[in-house]
Short mmCIF file of C-alpha atoms in Angstrom, two decimals:
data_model
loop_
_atom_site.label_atom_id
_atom_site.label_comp_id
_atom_site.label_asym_id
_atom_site.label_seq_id
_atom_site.Cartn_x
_atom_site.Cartn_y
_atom_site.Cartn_z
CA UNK A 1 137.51 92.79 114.44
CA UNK A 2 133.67 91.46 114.27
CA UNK A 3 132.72 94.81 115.68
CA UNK A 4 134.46 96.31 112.37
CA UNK A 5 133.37 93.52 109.95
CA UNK A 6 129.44 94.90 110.95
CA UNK A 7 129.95 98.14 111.18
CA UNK A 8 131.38 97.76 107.45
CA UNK A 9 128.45 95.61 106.42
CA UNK A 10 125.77 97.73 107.77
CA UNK A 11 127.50 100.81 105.97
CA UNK A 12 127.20 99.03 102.64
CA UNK A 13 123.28 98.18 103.37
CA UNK A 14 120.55 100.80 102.56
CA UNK A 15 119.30 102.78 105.04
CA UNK A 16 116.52 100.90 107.76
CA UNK A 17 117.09 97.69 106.56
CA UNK A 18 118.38 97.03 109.84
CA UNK A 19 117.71 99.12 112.68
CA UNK A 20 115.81 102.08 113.07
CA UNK A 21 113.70 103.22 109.89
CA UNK A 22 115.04 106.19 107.77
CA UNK A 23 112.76 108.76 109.20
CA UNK A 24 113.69 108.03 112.70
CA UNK A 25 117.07 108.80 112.08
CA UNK A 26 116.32 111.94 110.33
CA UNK A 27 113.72 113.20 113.18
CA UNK A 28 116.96 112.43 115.51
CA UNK A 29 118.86 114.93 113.76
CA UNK A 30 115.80 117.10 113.76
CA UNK A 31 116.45 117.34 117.13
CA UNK A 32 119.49 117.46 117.70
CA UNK A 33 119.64 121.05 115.69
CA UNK A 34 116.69 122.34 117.66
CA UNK A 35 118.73 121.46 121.10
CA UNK A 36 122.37 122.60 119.66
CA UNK A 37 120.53 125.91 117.75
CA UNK A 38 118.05 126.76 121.09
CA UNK A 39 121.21 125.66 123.73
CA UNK A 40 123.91 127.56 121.95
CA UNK A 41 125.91 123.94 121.96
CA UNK A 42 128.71 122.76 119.30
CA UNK A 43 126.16 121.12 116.36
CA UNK A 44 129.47 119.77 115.59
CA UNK A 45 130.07 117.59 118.58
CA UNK A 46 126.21 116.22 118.59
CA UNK A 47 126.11 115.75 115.13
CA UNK A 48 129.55 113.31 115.53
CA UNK A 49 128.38 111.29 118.34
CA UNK A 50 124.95 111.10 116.36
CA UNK A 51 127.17 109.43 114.02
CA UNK A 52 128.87 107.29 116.49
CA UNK A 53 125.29 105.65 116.94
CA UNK A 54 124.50 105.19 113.45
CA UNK A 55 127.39 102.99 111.94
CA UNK A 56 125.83 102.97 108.27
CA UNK A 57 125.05 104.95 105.70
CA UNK A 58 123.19 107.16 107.58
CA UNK A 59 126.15 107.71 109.85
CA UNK A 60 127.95 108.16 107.32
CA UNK A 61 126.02 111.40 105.93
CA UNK A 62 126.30 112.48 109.24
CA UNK A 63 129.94 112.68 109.11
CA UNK A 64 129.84 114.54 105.86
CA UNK A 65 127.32 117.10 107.50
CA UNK A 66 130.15 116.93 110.50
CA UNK A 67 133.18 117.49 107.88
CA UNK A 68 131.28 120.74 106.27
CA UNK A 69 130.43 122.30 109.37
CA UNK A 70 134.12 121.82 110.39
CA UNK A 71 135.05 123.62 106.90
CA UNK A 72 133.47 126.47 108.12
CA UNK A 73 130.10 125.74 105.89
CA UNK A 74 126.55 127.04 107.28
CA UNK A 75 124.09 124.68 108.06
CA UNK A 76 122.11 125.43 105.31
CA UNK A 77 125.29 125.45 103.11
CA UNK A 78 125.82 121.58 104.43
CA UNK A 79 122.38 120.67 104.05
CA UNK A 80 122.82 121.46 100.62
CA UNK A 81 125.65 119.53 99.96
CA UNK A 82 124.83 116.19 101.70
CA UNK A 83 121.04 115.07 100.58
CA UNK A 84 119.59 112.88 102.30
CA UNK A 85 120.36 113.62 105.51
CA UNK A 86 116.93 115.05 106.43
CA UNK A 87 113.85 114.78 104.51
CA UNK A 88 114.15 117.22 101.94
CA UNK A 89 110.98 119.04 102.79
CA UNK A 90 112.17 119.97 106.33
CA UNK A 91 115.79 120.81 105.09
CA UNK A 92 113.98 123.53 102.63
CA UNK A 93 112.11 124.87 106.10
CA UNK A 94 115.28 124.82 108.05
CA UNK A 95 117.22 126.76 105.14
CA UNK A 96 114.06 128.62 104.86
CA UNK A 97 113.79 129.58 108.35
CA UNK A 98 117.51 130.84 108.73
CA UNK A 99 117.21 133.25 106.11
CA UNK A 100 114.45 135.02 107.22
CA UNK A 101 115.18 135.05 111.08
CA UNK A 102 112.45 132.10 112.06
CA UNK A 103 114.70 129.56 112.70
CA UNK A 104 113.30 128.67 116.29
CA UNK A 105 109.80 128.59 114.60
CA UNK A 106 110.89 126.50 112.25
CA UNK A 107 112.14 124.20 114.24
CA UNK A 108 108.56 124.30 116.36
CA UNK A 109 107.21 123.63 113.23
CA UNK A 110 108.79 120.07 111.97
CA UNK A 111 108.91 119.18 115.58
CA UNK A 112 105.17 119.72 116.69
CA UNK A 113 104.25 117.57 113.58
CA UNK A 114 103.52 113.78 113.61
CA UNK A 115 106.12 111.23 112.70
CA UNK A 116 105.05 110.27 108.72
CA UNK A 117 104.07 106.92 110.29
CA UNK A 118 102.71 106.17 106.48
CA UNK A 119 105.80 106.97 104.95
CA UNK A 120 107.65 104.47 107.87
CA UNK A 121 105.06 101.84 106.48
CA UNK A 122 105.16 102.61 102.71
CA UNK A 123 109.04 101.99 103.37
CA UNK A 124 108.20 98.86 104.74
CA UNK A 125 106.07 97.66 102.25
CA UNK A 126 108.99 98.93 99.33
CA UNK A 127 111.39 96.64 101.49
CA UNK A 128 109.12 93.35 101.92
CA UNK A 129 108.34 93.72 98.29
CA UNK A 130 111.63 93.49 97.14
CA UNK A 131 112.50 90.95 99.48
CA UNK A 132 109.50 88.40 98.28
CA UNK A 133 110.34 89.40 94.90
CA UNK A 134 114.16 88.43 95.61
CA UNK A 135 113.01 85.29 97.13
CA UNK A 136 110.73 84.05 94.52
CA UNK A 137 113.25 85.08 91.88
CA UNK A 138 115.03 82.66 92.82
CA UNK A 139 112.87 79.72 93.53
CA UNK A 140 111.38 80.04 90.26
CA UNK A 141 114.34 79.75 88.72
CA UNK A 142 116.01 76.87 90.33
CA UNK A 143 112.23 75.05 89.21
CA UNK A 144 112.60 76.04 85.87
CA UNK A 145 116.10 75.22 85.62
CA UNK A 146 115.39 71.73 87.11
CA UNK A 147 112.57 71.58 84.12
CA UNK A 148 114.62 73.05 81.42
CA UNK A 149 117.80 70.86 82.12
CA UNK A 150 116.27 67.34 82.95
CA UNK A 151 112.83 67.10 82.54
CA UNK A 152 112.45 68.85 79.19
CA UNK A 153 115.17 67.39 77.26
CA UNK A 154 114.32 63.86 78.12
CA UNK A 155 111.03 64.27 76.63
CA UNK A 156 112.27 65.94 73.70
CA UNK A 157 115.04 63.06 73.15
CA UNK A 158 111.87 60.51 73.25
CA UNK A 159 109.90 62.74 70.51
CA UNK A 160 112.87 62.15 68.79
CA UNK A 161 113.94 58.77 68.97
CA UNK A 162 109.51 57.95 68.00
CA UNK A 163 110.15 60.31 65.29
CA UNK A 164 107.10 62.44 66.47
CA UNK A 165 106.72 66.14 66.07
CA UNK A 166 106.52 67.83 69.31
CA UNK A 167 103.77 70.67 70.33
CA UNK A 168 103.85 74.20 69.87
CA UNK A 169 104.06 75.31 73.18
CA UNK A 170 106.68 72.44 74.31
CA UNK A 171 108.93 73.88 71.10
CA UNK A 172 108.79 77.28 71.74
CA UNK A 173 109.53 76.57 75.64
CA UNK A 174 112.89 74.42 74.37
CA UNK A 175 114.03 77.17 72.20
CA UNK A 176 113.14 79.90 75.23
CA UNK A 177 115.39 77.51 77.29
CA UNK A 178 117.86 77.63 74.70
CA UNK A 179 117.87 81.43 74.68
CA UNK A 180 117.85 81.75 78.37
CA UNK A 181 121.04 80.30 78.62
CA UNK A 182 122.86 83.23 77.27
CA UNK A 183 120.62 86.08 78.77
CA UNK A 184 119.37 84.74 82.01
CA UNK A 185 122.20 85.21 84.17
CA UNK A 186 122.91 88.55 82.85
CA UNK A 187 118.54 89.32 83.77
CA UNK A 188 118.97 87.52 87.00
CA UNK A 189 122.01 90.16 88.10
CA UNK A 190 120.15 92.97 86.30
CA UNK A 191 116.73 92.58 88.18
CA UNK A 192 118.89 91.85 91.50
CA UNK A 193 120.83 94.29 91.76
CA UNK A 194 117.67 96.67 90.87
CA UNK A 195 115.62 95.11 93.80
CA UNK A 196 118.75 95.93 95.70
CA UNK A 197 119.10 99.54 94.80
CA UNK A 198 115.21 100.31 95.44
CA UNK A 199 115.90 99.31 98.81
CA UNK A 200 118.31 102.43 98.88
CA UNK A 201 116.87 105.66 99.97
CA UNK A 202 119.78 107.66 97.49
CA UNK A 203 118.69 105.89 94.63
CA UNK A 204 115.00 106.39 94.84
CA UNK A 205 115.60 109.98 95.45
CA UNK A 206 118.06 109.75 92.29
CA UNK A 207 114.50 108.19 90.33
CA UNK A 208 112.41 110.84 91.64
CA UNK A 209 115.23 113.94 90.70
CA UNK A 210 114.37 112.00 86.79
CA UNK A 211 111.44 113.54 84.52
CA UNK A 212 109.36 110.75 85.25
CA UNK A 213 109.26 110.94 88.97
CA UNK A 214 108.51 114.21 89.20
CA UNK A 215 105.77 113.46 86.67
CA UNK A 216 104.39 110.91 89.25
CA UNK A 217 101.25 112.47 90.88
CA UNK A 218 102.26 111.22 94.28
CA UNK A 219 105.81 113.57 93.69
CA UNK A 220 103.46 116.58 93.25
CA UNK A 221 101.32 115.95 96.27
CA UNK A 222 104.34 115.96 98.42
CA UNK A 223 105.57 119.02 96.68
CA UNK A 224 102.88 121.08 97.27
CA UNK A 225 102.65 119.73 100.71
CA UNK A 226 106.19 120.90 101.61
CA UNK A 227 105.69 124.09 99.82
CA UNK A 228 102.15 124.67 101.96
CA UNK A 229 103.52 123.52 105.42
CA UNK A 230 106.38 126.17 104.30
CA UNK A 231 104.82 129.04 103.96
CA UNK A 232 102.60 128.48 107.02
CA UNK A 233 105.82 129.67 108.99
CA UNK A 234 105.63 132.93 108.19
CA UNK A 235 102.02 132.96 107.95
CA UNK A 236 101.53 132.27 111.19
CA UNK A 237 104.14 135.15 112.45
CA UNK A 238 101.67 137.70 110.80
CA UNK A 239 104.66 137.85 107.72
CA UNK A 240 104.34 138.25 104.43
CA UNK A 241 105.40 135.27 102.56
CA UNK A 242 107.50 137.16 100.10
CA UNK A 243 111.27 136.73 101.73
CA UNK A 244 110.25 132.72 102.44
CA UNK A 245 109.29 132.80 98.38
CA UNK A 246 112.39 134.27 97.84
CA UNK A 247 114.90 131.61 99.87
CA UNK A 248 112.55 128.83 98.66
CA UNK A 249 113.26 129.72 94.98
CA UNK A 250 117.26 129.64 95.98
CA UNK A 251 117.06 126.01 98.02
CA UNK A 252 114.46 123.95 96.69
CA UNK A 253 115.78 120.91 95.94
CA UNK A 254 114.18 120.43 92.62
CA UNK A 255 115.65 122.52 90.02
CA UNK A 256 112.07 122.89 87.79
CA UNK A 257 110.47 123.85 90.97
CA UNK A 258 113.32 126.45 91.81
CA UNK A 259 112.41 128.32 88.51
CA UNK A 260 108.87 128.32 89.06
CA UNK A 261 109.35 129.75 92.96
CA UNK A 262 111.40 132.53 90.98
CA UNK A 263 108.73 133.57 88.73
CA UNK A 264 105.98 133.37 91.52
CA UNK A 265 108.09 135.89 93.35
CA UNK A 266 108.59 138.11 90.62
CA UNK A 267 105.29 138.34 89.00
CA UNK A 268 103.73 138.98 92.52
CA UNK A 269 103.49 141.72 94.76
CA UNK A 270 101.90 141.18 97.58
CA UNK A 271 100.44 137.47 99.62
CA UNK A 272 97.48 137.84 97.33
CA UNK A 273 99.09 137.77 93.89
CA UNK A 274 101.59 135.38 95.47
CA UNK A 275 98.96 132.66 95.71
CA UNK A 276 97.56 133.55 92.60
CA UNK A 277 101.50 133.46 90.75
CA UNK A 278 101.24 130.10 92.73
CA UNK A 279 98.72 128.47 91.80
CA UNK A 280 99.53 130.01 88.37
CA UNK A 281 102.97 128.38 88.39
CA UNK A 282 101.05 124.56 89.11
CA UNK A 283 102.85 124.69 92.32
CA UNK A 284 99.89 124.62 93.82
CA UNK A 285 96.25 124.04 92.73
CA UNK A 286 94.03 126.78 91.27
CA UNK A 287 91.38 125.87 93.49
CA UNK A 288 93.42 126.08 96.36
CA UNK A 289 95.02 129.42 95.98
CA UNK A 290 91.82 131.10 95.15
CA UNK A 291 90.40 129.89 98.41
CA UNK A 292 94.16 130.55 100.66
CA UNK A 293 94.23 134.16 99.08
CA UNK A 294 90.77 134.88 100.39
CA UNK A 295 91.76 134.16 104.23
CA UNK A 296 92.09 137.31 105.82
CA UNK A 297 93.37 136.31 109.42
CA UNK A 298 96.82 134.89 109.54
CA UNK A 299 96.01 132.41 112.30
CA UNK A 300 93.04 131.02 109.97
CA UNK A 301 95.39 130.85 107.26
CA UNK A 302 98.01 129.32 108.43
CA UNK A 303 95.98 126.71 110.45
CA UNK A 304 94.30 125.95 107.23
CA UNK A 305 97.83 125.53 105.69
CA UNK A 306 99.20 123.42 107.88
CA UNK A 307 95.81 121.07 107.57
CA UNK A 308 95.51 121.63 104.16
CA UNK A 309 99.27 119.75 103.76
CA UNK A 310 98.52 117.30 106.06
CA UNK A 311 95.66 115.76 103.87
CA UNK A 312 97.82 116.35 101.09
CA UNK A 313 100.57 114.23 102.45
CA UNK A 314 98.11 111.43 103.29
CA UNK A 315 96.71 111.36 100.34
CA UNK A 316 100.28 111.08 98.43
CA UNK A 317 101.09 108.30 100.91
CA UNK A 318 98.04 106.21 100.49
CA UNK A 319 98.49 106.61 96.79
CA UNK A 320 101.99 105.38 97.55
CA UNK A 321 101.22 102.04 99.47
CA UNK A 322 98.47 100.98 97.18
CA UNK A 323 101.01 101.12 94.52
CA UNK A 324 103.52 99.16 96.56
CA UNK A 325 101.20 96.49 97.77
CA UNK A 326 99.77 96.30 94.07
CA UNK A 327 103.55 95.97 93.26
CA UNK A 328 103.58 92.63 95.62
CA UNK A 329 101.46 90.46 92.76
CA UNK A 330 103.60 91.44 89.90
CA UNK A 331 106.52 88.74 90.64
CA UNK A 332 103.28 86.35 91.43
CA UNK A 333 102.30 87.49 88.35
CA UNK A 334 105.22 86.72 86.19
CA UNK A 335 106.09 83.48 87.75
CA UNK A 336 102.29 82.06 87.67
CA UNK A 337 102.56 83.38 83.17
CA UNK A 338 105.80 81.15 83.24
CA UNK A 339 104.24 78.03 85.16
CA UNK A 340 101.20 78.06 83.39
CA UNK A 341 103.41 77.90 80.17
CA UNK A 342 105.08 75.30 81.44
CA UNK A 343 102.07 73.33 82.18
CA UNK A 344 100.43 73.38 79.19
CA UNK A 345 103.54 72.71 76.99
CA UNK A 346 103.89 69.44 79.62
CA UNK A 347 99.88 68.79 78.95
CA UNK A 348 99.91 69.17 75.63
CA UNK A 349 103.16 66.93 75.06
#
């Protein structure tokens, strides 16, 4: 019965708020395709006793992924269908790699690389965020409720009884109190349940799906990144890049980004104009497709993809933790504006 009560908890929890992290989970499944594709096993039966270990949300996807395979679905038909369940990057080389017969070197690929350690500790920094900004959410409210309900009303009472007119800032403060009454629970739930949801790895990927987070500069790094590190699969099998252009334009993830693969494709004819229809496209950088399209030797070029995406990917990260640890002072912030109100209104009264 406990056993079930936690299991059910941790399956309501986001994902790496307890246990392993997110990415760990995803590299494990990583894996376990490369062993089940390169072993001829049943991807089935790993992918269900994967699941057995992971009794959250994250197992949960798995059994999806299970339950579509069992319909009879392709892999890259039921990595379509449950998001999330690997990074979307390396899903789009794994669908990638199956229709154009590279499968095993993409699976070399994603598995030579690094762990993202800095997305593991941007994560991190997301979740302690939150957290701090939970707990001093609430600790500045229970002061200023103490203030607004006995401290402030007694003084106002003795302004009253002296017949004296009380400050500006003390006046304003009573009638914010009296306001707060009526929307302050209803904030307190709404900014809760937000600090909650960030915490969820569906729901930021639901924010970055929106026109604003695929505006964010730190989306288009990591696009181009995954689109780089993509085509350095066939790049480095002395391929054209052509048929990977093709299945990338029918499995990207991002819709926008699906139409602009298509019309890269069609405008180009050979690797050359591809970069160029690239680049031309703002999939990738002007710069950066003038200098890929003049490397001759496919071993150069794809090295110098693969690098090339790497920096990319750190730089998009970086960008991404300074904005979460600048993210730490805002609740600081806010409750320092509301003290400091508070203490002049007291001052001044």
């Amino acid at each position: 019965m406990i056993r079930r009560m936690t299991n059910g908890v941790q399956r309501i929890l986001p994902d790496g708020l307890i246990g392993d992290s997110l990415r760990c989970k995803q590299r494990s499944l990583l894996r376990i395709l490369s062993v089940a594709h390169t072993q001829q096993l049943d991807t089935r039966t790993l992918i269900r006793n994967l699941a057995v270990e992971h009794p959250d949300s994250y197992g949960h996807k798995l059994m999806r992924l299970e339950q579509w395979l069992a319909a009879g679905s392709s892999i890259t038909t039921a990595l379509s269908h449950v998001p999330g369940v690997l990074e979307p990057n390396d899903a789009l080389i794994i669908q990638c790699g199956i229709e154009t017969d590279s499968l095993d070197q993409a699976f070399e690929l994603l598995l030579s690389s690094a762990p993202e350690v800095h997305q593991n500790t941007t994560t991190n920094i997301i979740r302690n965020t939150v957290c701090y900004f939970i707990v001093m959410l609430i600790f500045a409210i229970a002061v200023g409720a103490f203030l607004l309900v006995f401290i402030i009303p007694s003084l106002a009472k003795i302004f009253e009884e002296f017949g004296l007119e009380l400050p500006w800032s003390m006046s304003a403060l009573i009638r914010f109190a009296d306001s707060a009454a009526v929307f302050a629970p209803l904030l307190l739930l709404f900014a809760l349940g937000m600090a909650i949801l960030l915490l969820s790895d569906d729901f930021r990927r639901f924010l970055g799906r929106t026109a604003l987070g695929r505006a964010l500069p730190s989306a288009k790094m990591r696009r181009t990144a995954g689109l780089l590190r993509l085509f350095a699969l066939p790049t480095s099998e002395s391929q054209p890049i052509g048929p990977t252009l093709t299945a990338a334009a029918g499995y990207h993830p991002d819709q926008r980004c699906r139409q602009r693969l298509l019309k890269a494709r069609a405008e180009s004819v050979s690797d050359a104009d591809a970069w160029t229809q690239l680049a031309k496209q703002k999939l990738i950088s002007k710069k950066q497709g003038e200098q890929i399209r003049h490397i001759e030797q496919p071993s150069t070029r794809a090295w110098t993809l693969r690098t090339l995406a790497d920096r990319i990917d750190e730089k998009a990260f970086d960008r991404t933790e300074m904005i979460a640890r600048l993210s730490e002072f805002v609740p600081v912030l806010l409750i320092g504006l509301f003290v400091g109100w508070v203490a002049i209104a007291m001052m001044q009264t």
